[in-house]
XYZ file of C-alpha atoms in Angstrom:
784
model
C -165.774 61.620 -190.740
C -166.604 63.072 -194.169
C -166.444 60.725 -197.162
C -165.687 62.552 -200.362
C -166.709 61.469 -203.861
C -166.225 62.922 -207.324
C -169.310 63.556 -209.404
C -170.478 65.843 -212.165
C -172.900 68.737 -211.679
C -174.526 71.418 -213.813
C -174.723 74.914 -212.276
C -176.088 77.983 -213.998
C -175.796 76.333 -217.369
C -172.093 75.505 -216.935
C -170.857 71.935 -216.896
C -168.355 71.469 -214.081
C -167.216 69.313 -211.275
C -168.122 69.391 -207.558
C -166.541 67.842 -204.505
C -169.385 67.085 -202.132
C -169.838 65.762 -198.632
C -172.710 63.806 -197.238
C -175.009 66.837 -197.599
C -175.371 68.676 -200.882
C -175.094 72.519 -200.640
C -178.405 74.371 -200.333
C -178.524 78.182 -200.530
C -179.637 79.926 -197.355
C -180.715 83.469 -196.706
C -178.134 85.607 -194.926
C -178.829 86.431 -191.272
C -176.861 89.125 -189.480
C -174.784 87.704 -186.660
C -175.515 89.217 -183.290
C -178.392 91.326 -182.149
C -176.578 94.552 -181.347
C -178.175 97.644 -182.847
C -176.162 99.018 -185.751
C -175.829 102.763 -186.098
C -174.606 102.476 -189.706
C -175.427 98.959 -190.895
C -173.234 97.440 -193.565
C -174.722 96.023 -196.740
C -175.520 92.304 -196.550
C -172.642 90.353 -198.088
C -173.230 88.388 -201.301
C -172.382 85.142 -199.463
C -174.374 83.001 -197.086
C -173.230 80.957 -194.142
C -173.643 77.187 -194.394
C -176.996 75.895 -193.278
C -175.250 73.058 -191.450
C -171.989 74.220 -189.944
C -170.692 70.643 -189.811
C -171.202 69.917 -193.510
C -168.574 70.611 -196.198
C -169.072 71.536 -199.823
C -166.688 72.609 -202.548
C -167.984 73.407 -206.014
C -166.260 74.901 -209.061
C -166.244 74.997 -212.842
C -163.220 72.706 -212.796
C -161.924 70.624 -209.902
C -159.548 67.786 -209.230
C -158.663 65.734 -206.167
C -155.178 64.241 -205.813
C -153.768 62.906 -202.533
C -156.466 64.701 -200.526
C -155.557 68.006 -202.110
C -158.382 69.563 -204.080
C -157.608 72.112 -206.752
C -160.540 74.127 -208.064
C -160.756 76.827 -210.730
C -163.538 79.081 -211.919
C -166.364 80.228 -209.629
C -165.013 78.261 -206.704
C -167.360 78.063 -203.714
C -166.183 76.405 -200.487
C -168.233 75.841 -197.340
C -166.928 74.228 -194.188
C -167.042 74.633 -190.416
C -169.366 77.644 -190.449
C -167.410 79.551 -193.111
C -167.889 80.388 -196.772
C -165.103 81.160 -199.248
C -165.335 82.179 -202.915
C -162.490 82.837 -205.363
C -161.459 82.118 -208.989
C -158.832 79.713 -207.677
C -158.720 77.635 -204.495
C -156.279 74.947 -203.435
C -157.644 73.006 -200.454
C -155.757 70.450 -198.336
C -158.187 68.010 -196.727
C -155.599 66.780 -194.234
C -154.680 70.191 -192.802
C -157.925 72.076 -193.635
C -155.824 74.780 -195.262
C -157.136 76.677 -198.265
C -155.101 78.996 -200.469
C -157.090 81.353 -202.713
C -156.203 84.206 -205.049
C -157.553 86.219 -207.919
C -160.136 88.075 -205.778
C -161.270 86.404 -202.553
C -164.607 86.699 -200.719
C -164.691 85.293 -197.200
C -167.582 85.123 -194.709
C -167.699 83.847 -191.154
C -169.973 84.602 -188.254
C -169.942 88.401 -187.833
C -167.166 89.143 -190.369
C -167.063 89.603 -194.133
C -164.046 90.618 -196.187
C -162.758 90.741 -199.717
C -159.079 90.479 -200.570
C -156.593 90.068 -203.409
C -155.498 86.713 -202.008
C -155.675 84.726 -198.823
C -154.669 81.639 -196.894
C -157.199 80.143 -194.486
C -157.138 77.274 -192.010
C -160.808 76.379 -192.035
C -160.832 74.242 -188.882
C -158.743 76.629 -186.761
C -160.456 79.787 -188.044
C -157.118 81.393 -188.804
C -155.668 82.897 -191.930
C -154.136 85.870 -193.696
C -155.572 88.099 -196.396
C -153.715 90.677 -198.484
C -155.129 93.997 -199.756
C -158.375 93.410 -197.865
C -161.598 95.337 -197.310
C -163.496 94.167 -194.208
C -166.869 94.634 -192.502
C -167.741 93.743 -188.907
C -171.381 92.825 -189.369
C -172.399 93.061 -185.705
C -171.206 96.648 -185.127
C -171.201 98.272 -188.551
C -167.422 98.787 -188.460
C -165.623 98.686 -191.796
C -162.318 99.560 -193.376
C -159.375 98.307 -195.398
C -155.939 96.965 -194.601
C -152.773 95.938 -196.385
C -153.050 92.666 -194.490
C -155.698 91.086 -192.268
C -154.634 88.208 -190.021
C -157.271 86.030 -188.383
C -155.644 84.766 -185.173
C -158.438 82.484 -184.016
C -160.811 82.964 -181.093
C -162.382 85.914 -182.946
C -159.165 87.944 -182.832
C -157.828 89.876 -185.825
C -154.704 91.877 -186.589
C -154.789 94.537 -189.311
C -151.651 96.183 -190.720
C -151.564 99.543 -192.480
C -155.277 99.716 -191.833
C -158.132 102.076 -191.175
C -161.311 101.688 -189.131
C -164.661 103.499 -189.187
C -168.386 102.947 -188.767
C -169.254 105.485 -191.465
C -170.547 104.413 -194.892
C -169.570 105.837 -198.264
C -166.204 106.695 -199.795
C -165.826 109.921 -197.762
C -165.835 109.023 -194.076
C -167.106 111.468 -191.493
C -164.455 109.989 -189.211
C -161.710 107.497 -189.886
C -159.047 105.966 -187.653
C -155.864 105.163 -189.603
C -153.145 103.157 -187.897
C -149.985 101.204 -188.514
C -151.584 98.285 -186.676
C -155.128 97.621 -185.416
C -156.095 94.642 -183.286
C -159.759 93.649 -182.884
C -160.949 91.177 -180.260
C -164.608 90.334 -180.683
C -164.669 88.182 -177.564
C -163.566 91.025 -175.277
C -165.272 93.662 -177.432
C -162.175 95.875 -177.607
C -160.031 97.316 -180.338
C -156.455 98.584 -180.051
C -154.725 100.869 -182.546
C -151.000 101.689 -182.657
C -149.556 104.816 -184.275
C -153.086 106.005 -184.967
C -154.422 109.185 -186.536
C -158.033 110.255 -186.239
C -159.327 112.029 -189.333
C -162.594 113.944 -189.681
C -163.659 114.253 -193.297
C -160.079 113.516 -194.301
C -158.545 116.168 -192.038
C -156.184 114.822 -189.321
C -157.340 116.067 -185.918
C -155.596 113.746 -183.440
C -152.510 111.546 -183.320
C -151.902 108.988 -180.606
C -149.320 106.212 -180.380
C -151.926 104.023 -178.696
C -155.700 103.990 -178.351
C -158.015 101.389 -176.860
C -161.629 101.642 -178.023
C -164.856 99.603 -177.785
C -166.267 97.673 -180.720
C -169.484 96.583 -178.976
C -171.556 97.373 -175.877
C -169.676 95.233 -173.377
C -168.046 96.713 -170.278
C -164.314 97.203 -170.809
C -161.322 98.553 -168.968
C -160.096 101.732 -170.596
C -160.620 105.457 -170.934
C -164.188 106.657 -171.132
C -165.323 109.682 -173.067
C -163.617 112.815 -171.773
C -165.731 115.711 -170.559
C -164.944 119.129 -171.964
C -166.578 122.309 -170.748
C -166.208 125.670 -169.065
C -167.894 127.560 -166.256
C -167.472 130.989 -164.742
C -166.510 129.456 -161.376
C -163.890 126.955 -162.549
C -162.854 128.107 -166.018
C -161.961 125.554 -168.664
C -162.548 121.981 -167.491
C -161.303 118.651 -168.788
C -162.203 115.277 -167.295
C -160.751 111.976 -168.557
C -162.392 109.052 -166.707
C -160.643 105.694 -166.715
C -162.914 102.684 -166.212
C -161.615 99.451 -164.643
C -163.727 96.346 -165.221
C -162.533 94.327 -162.234
C -165.143 91.562 -162.397
C -168.699 91.002 -163.629
C -170.068 92.163 -160.273
C -167.739 95.024 -159.326
C -165.835 97.792 -161.073
C -163.998 101.052 -160.475
C -163.521 104.389 -162.201
C -160.712 106.914 -161.770
C -161.640 110.476 -162.706
C -158.805 112.973 -163.256
C -160.296 116.471 -163.525
C -158.439 119.630 -164.531
C -159.981 123.048 -163.755
C -158.105 126.059 -165.059
C -159.103 128.340 -162.146
C -158.846 125.736 -159.386
C -156.267 123.087 -160.180
C -156.153 119.302 -160.479
C -158.791 117.139 -158.841
C -158.739 113.353 -158.645
C -161.970 111.451 -158.189
C -162.808 107.792 -157.979
C -165.714 105.379 -157.715
C -165.921 101.720 -156.719
C -169.165 99.767 -157.235
C -170.064 96.244 -156.164
C -173.029 93.939 -156.575
C -173.561 90.553 -154.947
C -176.598 88.344 -154.647
C -177.879 90.147 -151.557
C -175.892 93.397 -151.406
C -174.962 96.354 -153.583
C -173.219 99.632 -152.978
C -170.597 102.113 -154.033
C -167.753 104.289 -152.738
C -167.087 107.738 -154.201
C -164.311 110.193 -153.411
C -162.865 113.427 -154.774
C -159.808 115.325 -153.646
C -158.519 118.702 -154.813
C -155.116 119.060 -153.068
C -155.043 122.825 -153.515
C -157.850 124.991 -154.845
C -156.215 128.078 -156.370
C -159.321 130.179 -155.829
C -160.316 128.807 -152.413
C -156.781 128.634 -151.069
C -156.720 125.151 -149.560
C -157.437 121.439 -149.874
C -160.996 120.292 -150.637
C -162.427 116.790 -150.691
C -165.592 114.698 -150.732
C -166.335 111.156 -149.567
C -169.527 109.208 -150.170
C -170.603 105.641 -149.427
C -173.933 103.884 -149.815
C -174.974 100.280 -149.307
C -178.188 98.281 -149.290
C -178.592 94.576 -148.708
C -180.059 91.803 -146.619
C -178.375 89.575 -144.070
C -181.167 86.981 -144.122
C -184.660 86.663 -145.601
C -185.931 88.715 -142.653
C -183.080 91.126 -141.895
C -181.954 94.003 -144.109
C -179.361 96.756 -143.776
C -178.899 100.143 -145.393
C -176.047 102.611 -144.944
C -175.306 106.057 -146.310
C -172.442 108.439 -145.597
C -171.422 111.718 -147.247
C -168.865 114.299 -146.126
C -167.347 117.372 -147.753
C -164.463 119.467 -146.574
C -166.318 122.799 -146.455
C -169.754 124.381 -146.702
C -169.169 125.847 -150.179
C -167.977 122.626 -151.805
C -171.025 122.021 -154.002
C -171.512 125.713 -154.749
C -167.981 125.994 -156.129
C -167.266 122.571 -157.614
C -170.602 121.414 -159.038
C -172.695 122.907 -161.829
C -175.447 120.428 -161.019
C -178.434 122.402 -159.775
C -179.534 119.743 -157.339
C -176.130 119.655 -155.679
C -175.785 123.437 -155.456
C -179.059 123.433 -153.482
C -177.831 120.809 -151.017
C -177.757 122.015 -147.412
C -177.587 118.745 -145.448
C -175.525 115.596 -145.972
C -176.948 112.434 -144.470
C -174.914 109.813 -142.600
C -177.103 106.944 -141.481
C -177.180 103.227 -140.781
C -180.441 101.249 -140.612
C -180.919 97.658 -139.534
C -184.419 96.262 -140.153
C -185.912 92.921 -139.167
C -189.415 92.019 -140.285
C -191.802 89.093 -140.175
C -195.593 89.060 -140.561
C -197.002 91.225 -137.822
C -193.595 92.248 -136.425
C -191.128 94.877 -137.581
C -188.080 96.158 -135.731
C -185.618 98.789 -136.934
C -182.505 100.335 -135.449
C -181.311 103.672 -136.840
C -178.163 105.715 -136.256
C -178.195 109.037 -138.115
C -176.075 112.143 -138.281
C -175.892 115.115 -140.659
C -173.333 117.528 -141.978
C -175.022 120.912 -142.255
C -173.706 123.121 -145.032
C -175.952 126.152 -144.583
C -176.569 127.422 -141.048
C -178.730 130.423 -142.003
C -181.844 128.784 -140.549
C -180.352 127.140 -137.470
C -182.297 127.628 -134.247
C -185.557 128.521 -135.984
C -187.357 125.361 -134.995
C -190.237 123.930 -137.001
C -189.908 122.997 -140.640
C -187.320 125.716 -141.350
C -184.652 124.497 -138.913
C -181.702 123.468 -141.031
C -179.642 121.800 -138.289
C -181.420 118.506 -137.551
C -180.745 116.478 -134.454
C -178.602 113.370 -134.557
C -180.430 110.166 -133.665
C -177.945 107.973 -131.789
C -179.758 105.593 -131.866
C -183.448 105.301 -132.674
C -185.136 101.954 -132.078
C -188.638 101.321 -133.462
C -190.913 98.328 -132.868
C -194.273 97.784 -134.608
C -196.573 94.890 -133.685
C -199.943 93.907 -135.175
C -201.891 90.737 -134.537
C -203.122 88.706 -137.554
C -206.664 88.453 -136.203
C -209.513 89.937 -138.231
C -211.605 92.003 -138.288
C -210.265 93.078 -134.852
C -206.531 93.566 -134.464
C -204.344 94.744 -131.616
C -201.136 96.634 -132.263
C -198.311 98.491 -130.604
C -196.051 101.210 -132.027
C -193.045 101.824 -129.804
C -190.013 104.029 -130.302
C -186.981 105.101 -128.304
C -184.715 107.888 -129.568
C -181.606 109.574 -128.251
C -181.521 113.079 -129.757
C -178.196 114.897 -129.763
C -177.024 118.224 -131.177
C -174.103 120.475 -130.295
C -174.915 123.440 -128.041
C -178.583 122.448 -127.829
C -181.036 120.829 -125.477
C -180.767 117.051 -125.963
C -183.248 114.354 -125.000
C -184.115 110.717 -124.545
C -187.626 110.247 -125.941
C -189.724 107.151 -125.307
C -193.033 106.814 -127.137
C -195.614 104.035 -126.800
C -198.826 103.855 -128.791
C -201.001 100.781 -128.158
C -204.000 100.577 -130.484
C -207.058 98.528 -131.406
C -208.028 98.306 -135.071
C -211.214 97.118 -136.760
C -211.857 97.043 -140.504
C -213.881 95.442 -143.286
C -213.768 95.813 -147.051
C -216.589 94.531 -149.240
C -215.410 96.003 -152.536
C -218.248 98.468 -153.025
C -217.765 99.883 -149.547
C -215.263 99.742 -146.732
C -215.024 100.895 -143.121
C -212.277 100.903 -140.540
C -211.626 102.418 -137.154
C -208.778 102.743 -134.678
C -208.599 103.599 -130.998
C -205.158 104.467 -129.615
C -203.557 105.869 -126.499
C -200.182 107.574 -126.898
C -197.788 107.876 -123.944
C -194.601 109.897 -124.446
C -191.809 110.627 -121.978
C -188.915 113.079 -122.473
C -185.714 113.117 -120.410
C -184.123 116.442 -121.353
C -180.410 117.157 -121.012
C -178.196 120.221 -121.282
C -180.912 122.666 -120.276
C -178.239 125.359 -120.000
C -178.662 125.751 -123.766
C -182.421 126.367 -123.497
C -181.901 130.088 -123.992
C -180.405 129.351 -127.439
C -183.758 128.048 -128.654
C -185.579 130.874 -130.404
C -189.126 129.645 -129.824
C -189.174 126.755 -127.296
C -187.410 127.185 -123.931
C -188.113 124.243 -121.593
C -187.579 124.821 -117.869
C -187.740 121.228 -116.571
C -185.770 118.129 -117.456
C -188.693 115.681 -117.543
C -191.878 115.953 -119.600
C -194.728 113.447 -119.842
C -197.545 113.483 -122.358
C -200.625 111.272 -122.698
C -202.968 111.682 -125.658
C -205.916 109.408 -126.563
C -207.257 109.272 -130.101
C -210.035 107.697 -132.113
C -210.455 107.510 -135.868
C -213.327 106.146 -137.990
C -212.961 106.030 -141.773
C -215.466 104.846 -144.388
C -215.875 105.094 -148.129
C -217.937 103.980 -151.104
C -216.792 102.831 -154.540
C -219.149 103.454 -157.464
C -218.530 102.876 -161.144
C -220.621 103.261 -164.244
C -220.175 102.673 -167.959
C -220.907 105.685 -170.119
C -222.611 105.528 -173.511
C -219.251 105.581 -175.321
C -217.951 102.656 -173.263
C -215.778 104.705 -170.935
C -215.796 103.853 -167.241
C -216.250 106.503 -164.574
C -215.608 105.844 -160.914
C -216.864 107.867 -157.973
C -215.310 107.350 -154.536
C -216.730 109.488 -151.703
C -214.911 109.162 -148.402
C -215.516 110.411 -144.867
C -213.336 110.272 -141.776
C -213.964 111.352 -138.214
C -210.907 112.064 -136.070
C -210.839 112.795 -132.359
C -207.474 113.543 -130.727
C -207.167 114.794 -127.177
C -205.548 118.148 -126.475
C -202.468 118.637 -124.343
C -200.299 121.721 -124.133
C -197.043 120.794 -125.894
C -195.478 124.245 -126.170
C -192.707 123.357 -123.696
C -191.532 120.363 -125.763
C -188.525 121.233 -127.974
C -188.759 120.381 -131.641
C -186.567 117.330 -132.301
C -188.108 115.816 -135.439
C -191.521 117.410 -136.104
C -192.525 119.565 -139.037
C -195.509 120.602 -141.121
C -196.720 117.943 -143.529
C -197.261 119.032 -147.127
C -201.021 119.223 -147.532
C -202.509 117.107 -150.312
C -205.629 114.986 -150.776
C -204.221 111.891 -149.038
C -202.781 113.944 -146.172
C -206.287 115.195 -145.354
C -207.037 111.707 -144.007
C -203.883 111.401 -141.870
C -204.240 111.094 -138.089
C -201.749 113.926 -137.416
C -201.323 117.194 -139.285
C -197.633 117.233 -138.328
C -194.767 114.923 -139.115
C -192.772 113.390 -136.276
C -193.900 112.892 -132.698
C -193.049 116.154 -130.888
C -196.315 117.728 -131.977
C -199.543 115.722 -131.965
C -202.297 117.905 -133.384
C -205.514 118.110 -131.415
C -208.614 117.258 -133.429
C -212.364 116.991 -133.311
C -213.005 117.011 -136.999
C -214.576 115.460 -140.048
C -212.798 115.068 -143.349
C -214.951 114.863 -146.459
C -213.479 114.006 -149.812
C -214.470 112.695 -153.180
C -212.409 111.302 -156.015
C -213.400 110.341 -159.549
C -211.509 108.660 -162.374
C -212.203 108.158 -166.077
C -210.847 104.929 -167.546
C -210.446 104.037 -171.216
C -212.274 100.796 -172.112
C -209.686 99.943 -174.771
C -206.447 100.323 -172.813
C -207.545 100.357 -169.186
C -205.542 103.576 -168.792
C -206.750 106.319 -166.462
C -207.149 109.346 -168.713
C -208.628 111.721 -166.149
C -208.859 112.125 -162.410
C -210.274 114.764 -160.068
C -210.339 114.893 -156.284
C -211.552 117.428 -153.750
C -211.532 117.437 -149.991
C -211.371 119.448 -146.797
C -211.072 119.014 -143.041
C -213.797 120.723 -140.986
C -213.019 121.145 -137.298
C -215.723 121.343 -134.612
C -213.456 123.340 -132.317
C -210.557 125.738 -132.669
C -207.228 124.029 -133.313
C -204.836 124.832 -130.480
C -201.626 122.854 -131.004
C -199.172 124.691 -133.218
C -195.642 124.433 -134.521
C -193.299 127.374 -133.858
C -192.315 129.507 -136.825
C -194.257 127.315 -139.238
C -195.607 129.874 -141.690
C -198.513 128.688 -143.812
C -199.393 125.076 -142.995
C -202.712 124.719 -144.804
C -204.656 124.665 -141.499
C -206.594 127.491 -139.869
C -208.517 127.658 -136.628
C -211.571 125.861 -138.037
C -209.998 123.278 -140.303
C -207.906 122.915 -143.400
C -207.696 124.512 -146.800
C -209.802 123.173 -149.608
C -207.490 120.781 -151.457
C -208.138 119.941 -155.098
C -206.234 117.955 -157.645
C -206.703 116.848 -161.186
C -205.064 115.003 -164.041
C -205.991 114.863 -167.717
C -204.232 112.653 -170.239
C -206.446 112.063 -173.296
C -203.459 110.548 -175.114
C -199.928 109.481 -174.322
C -198.779 112.677 -176.050
C -200.557 115.035 -173.644
C -200.695 115.064 -169.858
C -201.559 117.893 -167.497
C -201.680 117.877 -163.697
C -202.958 120.471 -161.238
C -202.993 120.586 -157.432
C -204.038 123.525 -155.289
C -204.965 124.399 -151.716
C -207.225 127.380 -150.943
C -207.624 129.048 -147.548
C -211.338 129.921 -147.153
C -210.807 131.994 -143.983
C -208.315 134.369 -145.611
C -209.737 133.937 -149.124
C -206.331 133.282 -150.626
C -204.336 130.576 -152.333
C -201.728 128.821 -150.193
C -200.166 126.411 -152.679
C -200.589 125.556 -156.333
C -198.687 123.630 -158.934
C -199.669 123.063 -162.554
C -197.718 121.197 -165.210
C -198.384 120.111 -168.775
C -196.404 117.820 -171.051
C -197.120 117.824 -174.770
C -195.433 115.415 -177.171
C -192.997 112.570 -176.626
C -189.580 112.546 -175.016
C -187.939 111.031 -178.082
C -189.398 113.589 -180.512
C -191.259 116.853 -180.035
C -191.884 117.691 -176.394
C -193.076 120.819 -174.620
C -193.144 121.083 -170.827
C -194.968 123.928 -169.097
C -195.134 124.546 -165.383
C -196.136 127.045 -162.743
C -195.949 126.790 -158.961
C -196.938 129.004 -156.074
C -195.970 128.352 -152.455
C -196.894 130.864 -149.772
C -194.484 131.144 -146.811
C -191.935 129.107 -148.679
C -189.132 130.021 -146.250
C -188.198 132.769 -143.755
C -187.450 136.173 -145.235
C -183.766 137.057 -145.347
C -181.601 140.089 -145.866
C -178.462 139.197 -147.838
C -175.490 141.546 -148.072
C -172.200 141.114 -149.918
C -171.506 139.297 -153.154
C -169.129 136.978 -154.968
C -169.358 134.087 -152.480
C -168.736 136.444 -149.558
C -172.237 137.061 -148.284
C -173.860 137.586 -144.914
C -177.435 136.477 -144.332
C -179.696 138.028 -141.694
C -183.086 136.459 -140.970
C -186.154 138.664 -140.555
C -188.233 137.149 -137.708
C -191.900 136.599 -138.396
C -191.663 137.266 -142.122
C -191.669 134.722 -144.915
C -190.929 134.579 -148.615
C -193.409 133.358 -151.196
C -192.347 131.236 -154.142
C -193.848 131.994 -157.547
C -192.100 130.416 -160.506
C -192.818 129.468 -164.086
C -190.837 127.137 -166.279
C -190.812 126.184 -169.934
C -188.915 123.258 -171.395
C -188.786 122.236 -175.030
C -187.059 119.698 -177.212
C -187.745 119.437 -180.919
C -186.199 118.074 -184.104
C -185.501 120.609 -186.854
C -185.441 118.628 -190.037
C -183.766 115.239 -189.921
C -180.342 116.331 -188.691
C -180.808 118.815 -185.838
C -182.498 118.507 -182.440
C -182.795 121.498 -180.129
C -183.458 121.668 -176.404
C -184.277 124.682 -174.281
C -185.348 125.558 -170.794
C -186.322 128.734 -168.981
C -187.169 129.078 -165.288
C -188.326 132.471 -164.022
C -189.097 133.757 -160.525
C -191.884 136.335 -160.429
C -191.182 137.263 -156.818
C -187.504 137.924 -157.491
C -188.110 139.240 -160.982
C -185.148 137.128 -162.042
C -184.217 134.352 -164.440
C -183.471 131.338 -162.274
C -182.133 129.213 -165.101
C -181.723 129.456 -168.837
C -180.510 126.557 -170.963
C -180.170 126.193 -174.716
C -178.618 123.348 -176.642
C -178.631 121.454 -179.879
C -177.618 118.110 -181.301
C -176.390 117.894 -184.869
C -176.437 114.357 -186.288
C -175.910 114.526 -190.057
C -174.727 110.935 -190.173
C -175.496 107.652 -188.510
C -171.868 107.414 -187.378
C -171.377 110.686 -185.503
C -173.157 113.507 -183.734
C -172.242 116.818 -182.132
C -173.966 118.135 -179.004
C -173.539 121.600 -177.520
C -175.364 123.407 -174.719
C -175.086 126.675 -172.785
C -176.498 127.207 -169.345
C -176.864 130.122 -166.940
C -178.289 129.513 -163.488
C -178.539 130.905 -159.954
C -175.790 129.389 -157.848
C -175.617 131.446 -154.643
C -177.821 132.994 -151.963
C -177.078 136.500 -153.192
C -178.690 135.665 -156.551
C -175.418 135.711 -158.499
C -175.384 133.441 -161.518
C -172.892 131.061 -163.064
C -172.415 130.120 -166.696
C -171.520 126.698 -168.051
C -170.852 125.319 -171.506
C -171.139 121.615 -172.273
C -169.802 119.859 -175.339
C -170.003 116.312 -176.608
C -168.682 114.791 -179.815
C -170.041 111.303 -180.441
C -168.188 108.924 -182.754
C -170.443 105.897 -182.860
C -168.295 102.834 -182.733
C -165.316 104.670 -181.238
C -166.551 106.662 -178.221
C -168.064 109.882 -176.929
C -166.136 113.012 -176.191
C -167.719 115.533 -173.826
C -170.531 115.698 -171.302
C -173.960 114.296 -172.083
C -176.382 117.160 -172.518
C -179.511 115.023 -172.292
C -178.766 114.440 -168.586
C -179.431 118.135 -167.904
C -183.034 118.163 -169.135
C -185.562 115.921 -167.439
C -189.181 115.144 -168.175
C -190.639 117.299 -165.412
C -190.093 121.030 -165.166
C -190.743 120.889 -161.416
C -190.285 118.325 -158.692
C -193.338 117.130 -156.805
C -192.682 119.546 -153.945
C -190.611 122.725 -153.937
C -188.616 121.410 -151.007
C -187.335 118.350 -152.865
C -183.618 118.338 -153.520
C -183.251 116.130 -156.529
C -180.568 116.061 -159.172
C -183.359 115.325 -161.637
C -184.921 118.768 -161.295
C -183.979 122.373 -161.850
C -185.168 123.637 -158.476
C -182.503 126.249 -157.785
C -184.108 128.238 -154.978
C -182.950 126.475 -151.859
C -185.252 125.196 -149.193
C -183.862 124.177 -145.824
C-alpha cells in the first residue's frame, strides 16, 4: 500500500511540486533488456527504468491531487510498476492506475521504447494505446512507426498502418509496411497483414499474411526458402515449413520444386527425451520428368539407453534407385555414397563385461566392384545377427580375458556362413609414468560353417570347396616404451617417447576362407603397433616382427598447447609375410615388413597449422601414401587452406563407356588407379562489406578439375546481407560435371532467403582418409 503526500521540490532550478511514494526517485543508468545479440542496435532511450519496480514516483513543474486523480503539467515524469512515462501533460488515476498523456509522449518498459503524439496507459495492467508512434524493440533492434500502437498486455502489441525494420537511418535497406502488425515478445513471433516488403523504398513483395521471427526462439512457420539452379534439375525452389510441436520434438515439411524433375515433398521429425534422441526423414518425388518414374528416400536414426548399463542404436536408410543421390543431390558427400546402412545395435556393459548384439544390412547403390573381395568389394555381407562378448578380469597386473563372437553372414547369390570366433587371452601390464610395459598371450579358435557352396564359382578370388573350416592361431605380443621430457633454454618442453613392440602370430593357410568382413587397415603410426595388419577376422596376418617407433612433441610453457609433433616408425619382419588379402593393391606391407611411416604437425600459432603424413616403401623405393595440409588464418576472417594427397592403388582400374548418366563400367583385373589431388580453399574479407570464398580441387592423374567453387557475401549494412556462389563439380563415373548456383538473401530480424553458402566450405580441404564419405568434405572421387 503506497501512502501519497504532497510536498515541494526544486529540480533543475525550477520550483515545482512532486507526488512521491515511500521511496524518492533516484536516476539509474539504462540497461538493455535481454541478452540477445543485436545486429543493428537501437540508440539507448533518454529514459531509465525505475530502480525499484515496486516504487512509484510522479514529478512535474505543476501538480495537483484531487480525489486520487493527479494532474501534472510541465516536464512530467512518472515511474510505476517497472515503467517510465514522460510528457508535458499527464492525468493519472490512482484508483485505476490509468494515465492519459499528450503533447509528446515518451514511454519505456522492459524491452520497448516509444514516442507518440498522445497515449493512454494502464500502468498496472501494462496495456495502453499510443497515437502517431515511433517504436524500438530494444532486445532485437527492430524499429518503426505506426498510426497507432496498442499494448495488449503479456508483452503483446498491435500496430496499425505500421512499418517494421531492423535497419537504422531514415532510408531503410529493407522495410515491411503493413495495414496491421502484431508482435508477441513471449512467443517471439510477429504477424503482418496486407504487407509489402520494400528494399530501399522499392516494393519487391506483397503478401496478405506473413509470420516472421522477432528473436531466436524456435517457432512454427515458414523457414527461409532455398533458391538455386543446377544442370541436373534446373531451377529449384524449396520452402520449408517448421512445426514446433513441443520443447523436445519438432517437424519440418519441405516442399521442393525442380523445373526439370517436378514436385518433391520432404519431411523431418526429430525427438529428444532424457535418454533417447532420433529423427525420421523422408522425400518423395511422385514422378520425375527426367527419370520417368517415382523416386523416394526414407531415413531413420536413433540412439539411447534403456538403463544405466544398456544402450541401443538404430540406423536405416533406403532410396528407390541407385542414381537417387547422383540426380537429386548436389552435395558432394551424397553423390559419392555407394552403400546405405541399416543396422540395429543393442549393447550392455558393466566393468569387465561387455555384450553387444548387431543386426546389419546394406543397400548397395554401385555394383561396379561387386565380387572383387578384399577392401574393394562394394557389396558387403549382411550380419543377421552378430553377437559379441568381451570379458576381462579386474585383477592386476595379471588379467584374464575372453573375446567371443558369433556372426551369421548372408548375401544374395553368394557363399554364406556361420562364423564362431573365440580368443582367450592373458594380459600383464605396468605403467610407472616414465616407462611402461605390457604383454598379451592369446589363442584364437575360429570355426566356419559355409552354406550355398553352389555360388563358390561366383567368387573371383576365393573358391572354397568344403563346407566346414577350422582355424587355430596362437599369438604373443610384448610392448614397452619410455617417456622422456626436458625443458629447453627458452622454457619450452620437449618430449621423447621411444616405443618397441614384438609380435609373434602363428601362420595358417587361410586362402580358402571367403572374405566376409576383412580388409586392409589404413597404415599410420598407431596402426604399426596393432596385433593384426588386417581389419576383421577372416584374415589374421602371420607375424614374427619388431616394431620400432619414436614420437616427440613440443609444448608451449605459456599455454600448454602442443605446437609441434613428429613421429616415425616401421615394422621389421624376421620372416617373409605369407598371409595375404585377395585383390588388395598396395597395403603398406611387403615381404619383409611395413613401409616407413612418418607424420608431423606444426602449429606455431593458432593462425597457422600444417600436418603431414606419409608412408614409403623401401623395397620398391616409392611412396605409397601421402597427405599434406596447411591452414593459414582464422575461419572468421582471412583463411587459406592448402592440401595435397597421394594414394597408390586407390581403387581398381576401370574402363567407362557412354555418357550422360548412361554409362557402362568394365573392371580391368590386376590393375589399379592412383589418386593424386591438390586442393586450395580461401576465404577473405575485401574491405568491410565483402567476403569472398573460393575452392579448387584438381586431379593430376585425370588431368581434370574435380571441383571449382566461387562465392561472395555482400553485407553493406548490419540489417541485411547477400550471398551468392557458383559451383562446378564431378558428379558421375564418366567424369561429367554438374553446375549449381546458390543464393541467399538475409534480412536480419525478418529471415533468410536462399541456401546457406557457408555450409559448402569446411575447414579441411581433405578428409582424414580418401575413402571417407563425409558431407563435410569435397572428396568427389568415389571409393567403394
